[in-house]
Structure formats: C-alpha cells, structure tokens
mmCIF file of C-alpha atoms in Angstrom:
data_model
loop_
_atom_site.group_PDB
_atom_site.id
_atom_site.type_symbol
_atom_site.label_atom_id
_atom_site.label_comp_id
_atom_site.label_asym_id
_atom_site.label_seq_id
_atom_site.Cartn_x
_atom_site.Cartn_y
_atom_site.Cartn_z
ATOM 1 C CA MET X 30 -39.244 -201.769 33.569
ATOM 2 C CA LYS X 31 -42.479 -202.606 31.427
ATOM 3 C CA ILE X 32 -42.390 -201.875 27.941
ATOM 4 C CA LEU X 33 -45.485 -202.386 25.249
ATOM 5 C CA VAL X 34 -44.020 -203.666 21.959
ATOM 6 C CA ASN X 35 -46.402 -202.466 19.231
ATOM 7 C CA ALA X 36 -45.832 -205.258 16.323
ATOM 8 C CA PHE X 37 -49.177 -205.023 14.637
ATOM 9 C CA GLY X 38 -48.682 -205.467 10.914
ATOM 10 C CA ILE X 39 -45.500 -207.702 11.191
ATOM 11 C CA SER X 40 -46.093 -210.745 8.879
ATOM 12 C CA SER X 41 -43.485 -211.089 6.392
ATOM 13 C CA ALA X 42 -40.283 -213.160 6.380
ATOM 14 C CA GLY X 43 -38.026 -210.114 6.953
ATOM 15 C CA GLY X 44 -40.336 -208.410 9.756
ATOM 16 C CA ILE X 45 -40.486 -211.747 11.368
ATOM 17 C CA THR X 46 -36.764 -212.042 11.484
ATOM 18 C CA VAL X 47 -36.021 -208.712 12.828
ATOM 19 C CA LEU X 48 -38.751 -209.236 15.544
ATOM 20 C CA GLN X 49 -37.193 -212.458 16.481
ATOM 21 C CA LYS X 50 -34.046 -211.015 16.933
ATOM 22 C CA THR X 51 -35.275 -208.323 18.952
ATOM 23 C CA ILE X 52 -37.242 -210.798 21.341
ATOM 24 C CA TYR X 53 -33.873 -212.440 22.043
ATOM 25 C CA GLU X 54 -32.430 -209.429 22.906
ATOM 26 C CA PHE X 55 -35.418 -208.740 25.517
ATOM 27 C CA LEU X 56 -34.266 -211.941 27.070
ATOM 28 C CA GLU X 57 -30.924 -210.669 28.002
ATOM 29 C CA ASN X 58 -32.968 -208.822 30.823
ATOM 30 C CA GLN X 59 -35.098 -210.848 32.888
ATOM 31 C CA LYS X 60 -35.995 -208.175 34.950
ATOM 32 C CA ASN X 61 -38.216 -206.265 32.297
ATOM 33 C CA GLN X 62 -41.618 -207.195 31.404
ATOM 34 C CA TYR X 63 -42.568 -207.049 27.409
ATOM 35 C CA TYR X 64 -46.404 -207.090 26.339
ATOM 36 C CA VAL X 65 -45.957 -207.873 22.520
ATOM 37 C CA PHE X 66 -49.111 -206.776 20.536
ATOM 38 C CA VAL X 67 -49.271 -208.813 17.114
ATOM 39 C CA PHE X 68 -51.899 -209.750 14.597
ATOM 40 C CA ASN X 69 -52.817 -213.212 14.182
ATOM 41 C CA ASN X 70 -51.122 -214.870 11.188
ATOM 42 C CA GLN X 71 -48.933 -218.286 10.446
ATOM 43 C CA ASN X 72 -45.570 -216.557 10.889
ATOM 44 C CA ILE X 73 -46.503 -214.753 14.131
ATOM 45 C CA LEU X 74 -47.865 -218.258 15.680
ATOM 46 C CA THR X 75 -44.907 -219.654 14.929
ATOM 47 C CA LEU X 76 -42.591 -217.130 16.578
ATOM 48 C CA VAL X 77 -45.432 -217.100 19.852
ATOM 49 C CA ASP X 78 -44.657 -220.760 19.892
ATOM 50 C CA GLU X 79 -41.043 -220.104 19.886
ATOM 51 C CA PHE X 80 -41.154 -217.775 23.008
ATOM 52 C CA LYS X 81 -44.200 -219.224 25.055
ATOM 53 C CA ASP X 82 -42.134 -220.473 27.884
ATOM 54 C CA ASN X 83 -40.325 -217.007 28.597
ATOM 55 C CA GLY X 84 -42.302 -215.401 31.362
ATOM 56 C CA ASN X 85 -41.141 -211.789 30.909
ATOM 57 C CA ILE X 86 -42.531 -212.095 27.221
ATOM 58 C CA GLN X 87 -46.289 -211.767 26.779
ATOM 59 C CA PHE X 88 -47.939 -211.919 23.545
ATOM 60 C CA LYS X 89 -51.298 -210.200 23.220
ATOM 61 C CA ILE X 90 -52.893 -211.700 19.630
ATOM 62 C CA TYR X 91 -55.647 -209.933 17.739
ATOM 63 C CA ASN X 92 -57.242 -210.210 14.334
ATOM 64 C CA ASP X 93 -56.366 -207.838 11.539
ATOM 65 C CA TYR X 94 -59.571 -205.847 10.830
ATOM 66 C CA GLY X 95 -57.906 -203.114 9.011
ATOM 67 C CA ILE X 96 -56.065 -200.080 9.216
ATOM 68 C CA LEU X 97 -58.610 -197.830 10.663
ATOM 69 C CA LEU X 98 -59.461 -200.236 13.683
ATOM 70 C CA ARG X 99 -55.809 -200.691 14.073
ATOM 71 C CA LEU X 100 -55.207 -197.009 14.691
ATOM 72 C CA ILE X 101 -57.835 -196.773 17.127
ATOM 73 C CA ARG X 102 -56.702 -199.704 18.979
ATOM 74 C CA GLU X 103 -52.904 -198.134 19.175
ATOM 75 C CA ASN X 104 -54.102 -194.793 20.203
ATOM 76 C CA LEU X 105 -57.317 -195.770 22.690
ATOM 77 C CA TYR X 106 -56.819 -199.006 24.018
ATOM 78 C CA PHE X 107 -52.929 -198.473 24.535
ATOM 79 C CA LEU X 108 -53.797 -195.326 26.200
ATOM 80 C CA ILE X 109 -55.926 -197.470 28.627
ATOM 81 C CA PHE X 110 -53.313 -200.232 28.981
ATOM 82 C CA PHE X 111 -50.564 -197.629 29.404
ATOM 83 C CA LEU X 112 -52.479 -196.339 32.464
ATOM 84 C CA ARG X 113 -53.535 -199.814 33.900
ATOM 85 C CA MET X 114 -50.186 -201.441 33.431
ATOM 86 C CA ASN X 115 -47.744 -198.536 34.548
ATOM 87 C CA ILE X 116 -45.926 -198.759 31.052
ATOM 88 C CA SER X 117 -42.805 -197.224 30.965
ATOM 89 C CA LEU X 118 -42.284 -197.081 26.925
ATOM 90 C CA ILE X 119 -44.209 -197.867 23.743
ATOM 91 C CA TYR X 120 -42.026 -199.295 21.139
ATOM 92 C CA ASN X 121 -43.947 -199.166 17.680
ATOM 93 C CA PHE X 122 -42.017 -201.915 15.887
ATOM 94 C CA SER X 123 -43.855 -201.372 12.407
ATOM 95 C CA GLY X 124 -43.763 -197.644 11.781
ATOM 96 C CA THR X 125 -46.967 -196.217 13.422
ATOM 97 C CA SER X 126 -47.074 -194.100 16.483
ATOM 98 C CA GLN X 127 -49.415 -192.749 18.939
ATOM 99 C CA LEU X 128 -51.041 -189.384 18.733
ATOM 100 C CA PHE X 129 -51.511 -188.644 22.612
ATOM 101 C CA PHE X 130 -49.019 -186.937 24.388
ATOM 102 C CA GLY X 131 -46.830 -187.438 27.697
ATOM 103 C CA ILE X 132 -45.826 -191.367 26.847
ATOM 104 C CA PRO X 133 -42.190 -191.890 25.987
ATOM 105 C CA THR X 134 -42.381 -193.575 22.462
ATOM 106 C CA ILE X 135 -40.227 -194.732 19.675
ATOM 107 C CA MET X 136 -41.120 -195.350 16.086
ATOM 108 C CA LYS X 137 -39.092 -197.982 14.121
ATOM 109 C CA ILE X 138 -38.974 -197.490 10.422
ATOM 110 C CA GLN X 139 -38.725 -200.688 8.774
ATOM 111 C CA ASN X 140 -40.269 -199.820 5.487
ATOM 112 C CA VAL X 141 -39.246 -196.509 3.672
ATOM 113 C CA LEU X 142 -41.289 -197.469 0.653
ATOM 114 C CA PHE X 143 -43.789 -194.459 1.286
ATOM 115 C CA PHE X 144 -41.267 -192.099 1.997
ATOM 116 C CA THR X 145 -39.267 -192.734 -1.404
ATOM 117 C CA LYS X 146 -39.289 -190.141 -4.091
ATOM 118 C CA LYS X 147 -38.186 -191.795 -6.941
ATOM 119 C CA LEU X 148 -40.935 -194.389 -6.825
ATOM 120 C CA ASP X 149 -43.491 -191.431 -7.593
ATOM 121 C CA SER X 150 -41.863 -190.972 -11.141
ATOM 122 C CA VAL X 151 -42.138 -194.848 -11.464
ATOM 123 C CA TYR X 152 -46.067 -194.622 -10.993
ATOM 124 C CA PHE X 153 -46.572 -191.545 -12.938
ATOM 125 C CA ASP X 154 -44.364 -192.431 -15.742
ATOM 126 C CA ASN X 155 -46.663 -195.702 -16.099
ATOM 127 C CA SER X 156 -49.715 -193.729 -15.629
ATOM 128 C CA LYS X 157 -50.738 -195.525 -12.231
ATOM 129 C CA PHE X 158 -52.191 -192.380 -10.505
ATOM 130 C CA ILE X 159 -54.854 -194.303 -8.665
ATOM 131 C CA LEU X 160 -52.315 -196.989 -7.666
ATOM 132 C CA TRP X 161 -49.984 -194.261 -6.301
ATOM 133 C CA PHE X 162 -52.457 -192.869 -4.477
ATOM 134 C CA ARG X 163 -53.478 -195.873 -2.811
ATOM 135 C CA GLN X 164 -50.384 -197.488 -2.310
ATOM 136 C CA ILE X 165 -47.919 -194.687 -1.793
ATOM 137 C CA TRP X 166 -49.955 -191.352 -0.882
ATOM 138 C CA VAL X 167 -52.694 -192.435 1.693
ATOM 139 C CA LYS X 168 -49.762 -194.418 3.626
ATOM 140 C CA ARG X 169 -47.632 -191.549 3.194
ATOM 141 C CA PHE X 170 -49.969 -189.064 4.525
ATOM 142 C CA ILE X 171 -50.787 -191.079 7.519
ATOM 143 C CA PHE X 172 -47.642 -192.263 8.580
ATOM 144 C CA GLY X 173 -46.059 -188.879 7.824
ATOM 145 C CA LEU X 174 -48.684 -187.398 10.293
ATOM 146 C CA MET X 175 -47.739 -189.754 13.004
ATOM 147 C CA LEU X 176 -43.804 -188.962 12.183
ATOM 148 C CA ARG X 177 -44.445 -185.286 12.807
ATOM 149 C CA PHE X 178 -45.502 -185.935 16.237
ATOM 150 C CA THR X 179 -43.026 -188.242 17.048
ATOM 151 C CA LYS X 180 -39.673 -187.385 18.541
ATOM 152 C CA ASN X 181 -37.743 -190.970 18.823
ATOM 153 C CA ILE X 182 -37.062 -192.865 15.659
ATOM 154 C CA GLU X 183 -35.308 -195.788 15.090
ATOM 155 C CA ILE X 184 -33.922 -196.577 12.014
ATOM 156 C CA GLN X 185 -31.517 -199.500 10.327
ATOM 157 C CA SER X 186 -29.523 -197.362 7.954
ATOM 158 C CA ILE X 187 -28.598 -193.748 7.739
ATOM 159 C CA HIS X 188 -30.232 -193.579 4.430
ATOM 160 C CA VAL X 189 -33.432 -193.789 5.759
ATOM 161 C CA LYS X 190 -33.232 -190.626 7.279
ATOM 162 C CA GLU X 191 -32.183 -188.801 4.144
ATOM 163 C CA GLU X 192 -35.254 -190.366 2.514
ATOM 164 C CA LEU X 193 -37.607 -189.012 5.513
ATOM 165 C CA SER X 194 -35.880 -185.579 5.061
ATOM 166 C CA ASN X 195 -37.783 -185.252 1.786
ATOM 167 C CA PHE X 196 -41.148 -185.101 3.365
ATOM 168 C CA VAL X 197 -40.730 -184.069 7.346
ATOM 169 C CA ASN X 198 -38.398 -181.918 9.612
ATOM 170 C CA VAL X 199 -35.788 -184.356 10.858
ATOM 171 C CA ASP X 200 -33.833 -181.807 12.517
ATOM 172 C CA ASN X 201 -36.310 -181.758 15.626
ATOM 173 C CA LYS X 202 -36.078 -185.594 15.893
ATOM 174 C CA ASN X 203 -33.830 -187.860 17.818
ATOM 175 C CA PHE X 204 -32.519 -190.899 15.482
ATOM 176 C CA PHE X 205 -31.159 -194.191 16.672
ATOM 177 C CA ILE X 206 -29.606 -196.157 14.371
ATOM 178 C CA LYS X 207 -29.756 -200.115 15.360
ATOM 179 C CA SER X 208 -28.264 -203.069 13.675
ATOM 180 C CA ASP X 209 -31.019 -205.668 13.099
ATOM 181 C CA PHE X 210 -28.823 -208.894 12.367
ATOM 182 C CA LEU X 211 -26.118 -210.912 13.858
ATOM 183 C CA ILE X 212 -22.715 -209.721 12.756
ATOM 184 C CA ASP X 213 -20.366 -211.702 14.632
ATOM 185 C CA GLN X 214 -17.431 -213.546 12.390
ATOM 186 C CA TYR X 215 -18.885 -216.924 12.839
ATOM 187 C CA HIS X 216 -22.442 -215.354 11.373
ATOM 188 C CA PHE X 217 -20.476 -215.001 8.013
ATOM 189 C CA SER X 218 -19.638 -218.087 5.654
ATOM 190 C CA GLU X 219 -16.325 -218.501 3.619
ATOM 191 C CA PRO X 220 -16.933 -217.161 0.028
ATOM 192 C CA LYS X 221 -18.533 -219.820 -2.269
ATOM 193 C CA GLN X 222 -16.432 -221.082 -5.103
ATOM 194 C CA TYR X 223 -17.015 -219.487 -8.888
ATOM 195 C CA ASP X 224 -16.139 -221.315 -12.224
ATOM 196 C CA PHE X 225 -17.624 -219.082 -14.928
ATOM 197 C CA ASN X 226 -17.047 -221.643 -17.718
ATOM 198 C CA LYS X 227 -19.767 -223.829 -15.850
ATOM 199 C CA GLU X 228 -23.264 -222.956 -15.291
ATOM 200 C CA VAL X 229 -24.186 -220.171 -13.250
ATOM 201 C CA THR X 230 -27.250 -220.091 -10.954
ATOM 202 C CA PHE X 231 -29.070 -216.681 -10.472
ATOM 203 C CA LEU X 232 -30.983 -216.280 -7.391
ATOM 204 C CA TYR X 233 -34.084 -213.905 -7.222
ATOM 205 C CA ILE X 234 -35.552 -213.859 -3.505
ATOM 206 C CA VAL X 235 -38.961 -212.278 -3.162
ATOM 207 C CA GLY X 236 -41.937 -212.723 -1.610
ATOM 208 C CA PRO X 237 -45.682 -212.488 -3.068
ATOM 209 C CA HIS X 238 -45.380 -208.831 -3.063
ATOM 210 C CA PHE X 239 -43.398 -209.364 -6.144
ATOM 211 C CA SER X 240 -45.436 -207.429 -8.755
ATOM 212 C CA LEU X 241 -45.432 -203.953 -6.597
ATOM 213 C CA PRO X 242 -43.628 -201.516 -8.697
ATOM 214 C CA TYR X 243 -40.949 -201.185 -6.136
ATOM 215 C CA LYS X 244 -39.817 -204.778 -6.625
ATOM 216 C CA ASN X 245 -38.955 -204.011 -10.304
ATOM 217 C CA LEU X 246 -39.138 -207.552 -11.229
ATOM 218 C CA SER X 247 -39.067 -206.528 -15.093
ATOM 219 C CA ASP X 248 -35.226 -205.485 -14.752
ATOM 220 C CA PHE X 249 -34.285 -209.257 -13.863
ATOM 221 C CA VAL X 250 -36.849 -211.073 -16.313
ATOM 222 C CA ILE X 251 -35.819 -208.886 -19.389
ATOM 223 C CA THR X 252 -32.410 -209.331 -18.590
ATOM 224 C CA MET X 253 -32.743 -213.119 -18.394
ATOM 225 C CA VAL X 254 -34.209 -213.290 -21.531
ATOM 226 C CA MET X 255 -31.517 -211.120 -23.039
ATOM 227 C CA LEU X 256 -28.859 -213.636 -21.585
ATOM 228 C CA LEU X 257 -30.871 -216.736 -22.924
ATOM 229 C CA ASP X 258 -31.044 -215.276 -26.042
ATOM 230 C CA SER X 259 -27.010 -214.755 -25.774
ATOM 231 C CA GLY X 260 -26.438 -218.374 -25.102
ATOM 232 C CA PHE X 261 -25.321 -217.687 -21.723
ATOM 233 C CA ASN X 262 -25.262 -220.781 -19.887
ATOM 234 C CA PHE X 263 -27.297 -220.096 -16.725
ATOM 235 C CA HIS X 264 -30.252 -221.245 -14.321
ATOM 236 C CA ILE X 265 -32.760 -219.617 -12.201
ATOM 237 C CA ASN X 266 -33.783 -220.180 -8.577
ATOM 238 C CA ILE X 267 -36.679 -218.059 -7.517
ATOM 239 C CA THR X 268 -38.628 -217.844 -4.539
ATOM 240 C CA LEU X 269 -42.285 -217.813 -6.063
ATOM 241 C CA THR X 270 -44.247 -220.739 -7.417
ATOM 242 C CA PHE X 271 -44.799 -221.466 -11.255
ATOM 243 C CA ASP X 272 -48.397 -220.508 -10.963
ATOM 244 C CA GLU X 273 -47.735 -217.224 -9.148
ATOM 245 C CA LEU X 274 -45.251 -216.109 -12.154
ATOM 246 C CA ASN X 275 -46.966 -217.606 -15.080
ATOM 247 C CA ARG X 276 -50.379 -215.878 -14.163
ATOM 248 C CA SER X 277 -48.181 -212.616 -14.172
ATOM 249 C CA THR X 278 -47.361 -210.309 -17.071
ATOM 250 C CA LEU X 279 -44.143 -209.386 -15.837
ATOM 251 C CA TRP X 280 -42.679 -213.004 -16.415
ATOM 252 C CA ASP X 281 -41.744 -214.420 -19.860
ATOM 253 C CA LYS X 282 -42.722 -217.941 -20.159
ATOM 254 C CA LYS X 283 -39.500 -218.636 -22.474
ATOM 255 C CA LEU X 284 -37.628 -218.966 -18.712
ATOM 256 C CA ASN X 285 -39.541 -221.700 -17.705
ATOM 257 C CA ASN X 286 -37.556 -224.634 -18.805
ATOM 258 C CA ILE X 287 -34.422 -222.818 -17.028
ATOM 259 C CA THR X 288 -36.181 -221.815 -13.853
ATOM 260 C CA SER X 289 -36.708 -223.584 -10.392
ATOM 261 C CA PHE X 290 -39.839 -222.125 -8.857
ATOM 262 C CA LYS X 291 -38.919 -222.817 -5.128
ATOM 263 C CA GLY X 292 -42.140 -220.757 -3.889
ATOM 264 C CA TYR X 293 -42.150 -219.617 -0.145
ATOM 265 C CA ILE X 294 -39.356 -220.847 1.734
ATOM 266 C CA ASP X 295 -39.890 -220.879 5.388
ATOM 267 C CA ASN X 296 -37.083 -223.375 6.607
ATOM 268 C CA LYS X 297 -33.749 -221.738 7.055
ATOM 269 C CA LYS X 298 -31.765 -224.884 6.051
ATOM 270 C CA ALA X 299 -33.743 -224.890 2.708
ATOM 271 C CA MET X 300 -32.553 -221.297 2.261
ATOM 272 C CA MET X 301 -28.976 -221.914 3.023
ATOM 273 C CA ARG X 302 -29.057 -224.526 -0.011
ATOM 274 C CA LEU X 303 -29.698 -221.725 -2.474
ATOM 275 C CA PHE X 304 -26.375 -219.894 -1.355
ATOM 276 C CA SER X 305 -24.185 -222.575 -3.327
ATOM 277 C CA ASN X 306 -21.461 -222.393 -5.444
ATOM 278 C CA ASN X 307 -21.491 -220.360 -8.799
ATOM 279 C CA ALA X 308 -24.577 -218.709 -7.323
ATOM 280 C CA ILE X 309 -25.037 -214.957 -7.990
ATOM 281 C CA LEU X 310 -28.133 -213.154 -6.191
ATOM 282 C CA ILE X 311 -29.675 -210.152 -8.059
ATOM 283 C CA SER X 312 -31.658 -207.829 -6.608
ATOM 284 C CA THR X 313 -33.432 -205.170 -8.518
ATOM 285 C CA SER X 314 -35.336 -203.258 -5.757
ATOM 286 C CA ILE X 315 -35.795 -199.393 -6.458
ATOM 287 C CA THR X 316 -35.795 -198.980 -2.655
ATOM 288 C CA GLU X 317 -34.706 -200.814 0.380
ATOM 289 C CA THR X 318 -34.741 -200.137 3.948
ATOM 290 C CA LEU X 319 -32.205 -202.857 4.515
ATOM 291 C CA GLY X 320 -32.550 -205.677 2.220
ATOM 292 C CA LEU X 321 -32.354 -208.650 4.511
ATOM 293 C CA HIS X 322 -32.043 -211.051 1.372
ATOM 294 C CA VAL X 323 -28.883 -209.472 0.199
ATOM 295 C CA ILE X 324 -27.519 -209.261 3.533
ATOM 296 C CA GLU X 325 -27.909 -212.900 3.966
ATOM 297 C CA ALA X 326 -26.594 -213.749 0.419
ATOM 298 C CA ILE X 327 -23.206 -211.645 1.836
ATOM 299 C CA GLN X 328 -23.186 -213.217 4.768
ATOM 300 C CA ASN X 329 -23.282 -216.681 3.082
ATOM 301 C CA GLY X 330 -20.613 -216.045 0.850
ATOM 302 C CA VAL X 331 -22.356 -215.264 -2.380
ATOM 303 C CA LEU X 332 -21.719 -212.779 -4.991
ATOM 304 C CA THR X 333 -24.610 -210.015 -5.298
ATOM 305 C CA ILE X 334 -25.690 -207.325 -8.091
ATOM 306 C CA VAL X 335 -27.958 -204.584 -6.902
ATOM 307 C CA PRO X 336 -29.024 -201.260 -8.175
ATOM 308 C CA ASN X 337 -26.738 -198.114 -8.116
ATOM 309 C CA GLU X 338 -29.090 -196.572 -5.464
ATOM 310 C CA LEU X 339 -28.773 -194.529 -2.476
ATOM 311 C CA TYR X 340 -29.754 -197.410 -0.017
ATOM 312 C CA VAL X 341 -27.111 -199.456 -1.941
ATOM 313 C CA LYS X 342 -24.014 -197.484 -0.833
ATOM 314 C CA SER X 343 -25.225 -196.849 2.665
ATOM 315 C CA VAL X 344 -26.065 -200.693 3.293
ATOM 316 C CA TYR X 345 -23.706 -202.831 1.420
ATOM 317 C CA GLY X 346 -21.013 -200.200 0.746
ATOM 318 C CA ASN X 347 -19.156 -198.904 -2.596
ATOM 319 C CA SER X 348 -17.667 -202.113 -3.747
ATOM 320 C CA VAL X 349 -20.458 -204.072 -4.051
ATOM 321 C CA LEU X 350 -21.473 -205.181 -7.817
ATOM 322 C CA SER X 351 -24.282 -202.452 -9.140
ATOM 323 C CA TYR X 352 -25.979 -201.622 -12.486
ATOM 324 C CA ASN X 353 -27.969 -198.504 -13.403
ATOM 325 C CA LEU X 354 -31.780 -198.953 -12.338
ATOM 326 C CA PHE X 355 -34.231 -199.914 -15.508
ATOM 327 C CA ASP X 356 -30.947 -200.477 -17.573
ATOM 328 C CA CYS X 357 -31.041 -203.993 -18.672
ATOM 329 C CA ASP X 358 -27.975 -203.587 -20.847
ATOM 330 C CA SER X 359 -26.134 -202.404 -17.871
ATOM 331 C CA LEU X 360 -27.478 -205.340 -15.751
ATOM 332 C CA MET X 361 -26.203 -207.908 -18.615
ATOM 333 C CA ASP X 362 -22.601 -205.988 -18.873
ATOM 334 C CA VAL X 363 -22.173 -206.519 -15.282
ATOM 335 C CA ILE X 364 -22.846 -210.059 -15.622
ATOM 336 C CA ILE X 365 -21.119 -210.641 -18.672
ATOM 337 C CA ASN X 366 -17.832 -208.847 -17.297
ATOM 338 C CA LEU X 367 -17.962 -211.375 -14.339
ATOM 339 C CA LYS X 368 -16.727 -213.944 -16.400
ATOM 340 C CA LYS X 369 -13.380 -211.989 -16.617
ATOM 341 C CA TYR X 370 -13.148 -212.574 -12.712
ATOM 342 C CA ASP X 371 -11.436 -215.785 -11.566
ATOM 343 C CA ASN X 372 -12.386 -217.598 -8.359
ATOM 344 C CA SER X 373 -9.768 -215.935 -6.332
ATOM 345 C CA GLU X 374 -10.933 -212.181 -7.254
ATOM 346 C CA CYS X 375 -14.506 -213.274 -6.524
ATOM 347 C CA CYS X 376 -13.674 -214.218 -3.015
ATOM 348 C CA ASN X 377 -11.753 -211.252 -2.461
ATOM 349 C CA LEU X 378 -14.863 -209.175 -3.496
ATOM 350 C CA ILE X 379 -17.109 -211.227 -1.307
ATOM 351 C CA LEU X 380 -14.758 -210.824 1.538
ATOM 352 C CA ASP X 381 -14.642 -206.847 1.050
ATOM 353 C CA HIS X 382 -18.511 -206.943 1.272
ATOM 354 C CA GLN X 383 -18.599 -208.992 4.378
ATOM 355 C CA LYS X 384 -15.914 -206.802 5.926
ATOM 356 C CA TYR X 385 -17.975 -203.596 4.985
ATOM 357 C CA ILE X 386 -21.233 -204.828 6.593
ATOM 358 C CA ARG X 387 -19.621 -205.887 9.896
ATOM 359 C CA GLN X 388 -17.681 -202.664 10.372
ATOM 360 C CA ASN X 389 -20.685 -200.607 9.342
ATOM 361 C CA GLU X 390 -23.318 -202.412 11.654
ATOM 362 C CA LYS X 391 -20.713 -202.296 14.752
ATOM 363 C CA ASN X 392 -20.803 -198.290 14.415
ATOM 364 C CA LYS X 393 -24.796 -199.012 15.315
ATOM 365 C CA TYR X 394 -26.783 -199.723 18.388
ATOM 366 C CA GLN X 395 -26.413 -203.362 19.040
ATOM 367 C CA ASN X 396 -29.456 -203.849 21.372
ATOM 368 C CA SER X 397 -33.102 -202.553 21.776
ATOM 369 C CA LEU X 398 -32.404 -201.937 25.540
ATOM 370 C CA ALA X 399 -29.585 -199.483 25.008
ATOM 371 C CA VAL X 400 -32.258 -197.604 22.539
ATOM 372 C CA PHE X 401 -34.750 -197.780 25.252
ATOM 373 C CA ASN X 402 -32.380 -196.373 28.074
ATOM 374 C CA ASP X 403 -31.045 -193.522 25.875
ATOM 375 C CA VAL X 404 -34.618 -192.452 25.053
ATOM 376 C CA LEU X 405 -35.875 -192.554 28.612
ATOM 377 C CA LYS X 406 -32.654 -190.588 29.655
ATOM 378 C CA LYS X 407 -33.595 -187.696 27.079
ATOM 379 C CA GLU X 408 -37.339 -187.812 28.401
ATOM 380 C CA ILE X 409 -36.264 -187.170 31.777
#
C-alpha cells in the first residue's frame, strides 16, 4: 500500500511530536510505502534526519510560499502524483483536504481553533473585528469548505466533533478518534512531591504564538501579580525569552525578578527538568485540540490547573483542577486552596489524572494503520 502523507504546515513542537509518533507507527509495517510532504523548517529537517535511513519513508521537502500555493499544490500536484505513483490513500495531517473526487482521503484535525465558537466573542468583546476576520473567519471558511467535501475525519478527542458540529454537518462524516501519545505504564512517572510550606514553581509552557487571544496569557499574568501582592511564596518558569515577554503588553514587569525565562526548549531532558517537585503547570487556553503540554505534565507527575471548559473534561477528566475562564479570582482561589492539600492528597490527585488519561486513550485507535485499513474498507 502506498500512502501520501500531507504534512504541509507542520512546524510547531506539538505538531512535530505527533508526526514523529505517527512515522514510528508507519515503521511497524515495512511493506507499505509512505511519501511525506513537508515544508522546509528546522524542526522538520531534524525529523527528516532522524528517519533518513528508513527506506519505506520518503520525505518531499518544499518551501512555504503561502496558503494559496499550498492549496494548488495539494490539489493539482497531488492529483498528478496520485495517478503516477498509484497511491492508495491520502492522509492529510494538518487539516486540509482535496476537492477532487474518487480518491480515498483522511483529514486529521489537529487545530480546532477556527471552529471554537467561544473565541468569536473574545475577539468581538475586545473590538478586534479585523483580527478575527484574518485569524479566524478566513481559515474557518477555507477549512470549513474542505470539511464539507471530506468524508473521513481523524480527531484526537470527541470534543472536536462537538465543536465542528457548530459549523458543518457531522452526520454524514466518518469520525476516527485516535490516540497521539504513548500511554503505556512506563510512560507515566511517579507523582512529584509537594510541600506548600516551601516555594512553589508555576510552569507556563507556551510557544511564540503566546500573544494570540486563544492562549489567554492575561489570566496567568494577572493572577501571578495578585499572588505576588498577597505575599505567596512562588517562582515562575516560562518557555519564552525575557525580550519576548518584556516587549509584550500582556506581561507585567513586576514579575521579572521571580521569573526564569527559559525560551523555546527543544531538548527533551531540559523539558523534563521543568517537571520537578512543588511544580504546578497552569494552562489558560480558551480552546485546545489536545493540549500536549498538559498531558506531558500529568504524565510526568505534576499537578495541573486548567480552565473549566468543554475540552478539559473530555481530555483530562472531571477530577482535574480547574478554574472559571477569565476569572482571575477563581484561579487564585484554586491555587490558595491547594495549600490545604498534603503530599499524599496531591499524589492521589495526580494518580487519578494519570489513570483517566490511560483509560481514555485506550478507547481510541492506537495506530494510524488501523485507521487507514478501516477507511479503505468503507471506500470499497
């Protein structure tokens, strides 16, 4: 079987992690041939180097000249490639699809940002109408059009289907819910140790897109200032540079002296060191498709605090610590209430989170090949 993997647009650490796991899945069946189309960026080049000696994986690397040329390439050139190479299936890894007919295709939704209704009000309430049009509406229109022509959709969590249903008819689609991270017992660490009489470290893991409205950095910054003013003993580790944050109007310079500006971390060991004793990861995202940074924190035995939103219950379970979105008093209350927890209670809470994630992920497809086979059966 020959598979065309359309990974154009994959560049962030989260997307690379999922693509890397998927390619390892491909290696389980050496009889299949995979043609992986990617854009030229440093993260991709590192990935290509990792798999360069595997004969059944061929990377096709192109420069990114914008969405229009990408769509032309994904339709016209892919059609030619499909016919010339006798491709069995096109696996669209980054949310686009082909508008021609007669070709078995799968669209993988890794970014539900454009289909989150709640985000519209965030833009409108802040009078960011032009920004909403550029960042949300245009992509919602383009990707929504493709969704209407797509029959097979791969998602990471059931809440994605619910979000999509606000904009497209999902009744005539085949949905395949697939796990995109490793869930064996040995991929989960023992819970970290907690003593809230000592200094607490708050982790905020985010990329260079931190200023986008959906990341909602303000909830974190305002709450940290409130905690600082209250005399709470804490430190901040954040995966942005000093210059990135201090140029931003979202940041408060009062926090500089208690913050370690880690910048982008591409080293796994360095990332693991962030998940230490007395560390609490805080995520303030309005929406996430999965939120790998939260998953990794839970896997590594760290307490997490997240917004009380639809995606949270679906991905992390009902027992996860949560606060009311845009309510910094609520976030502060959750943090202050944690001081009542002893180490044993913290450990049990973390173990509950880990148990939910393992059980939840076991109910999903574990391998891309199983999805491919089921799609091709439905196409016959």
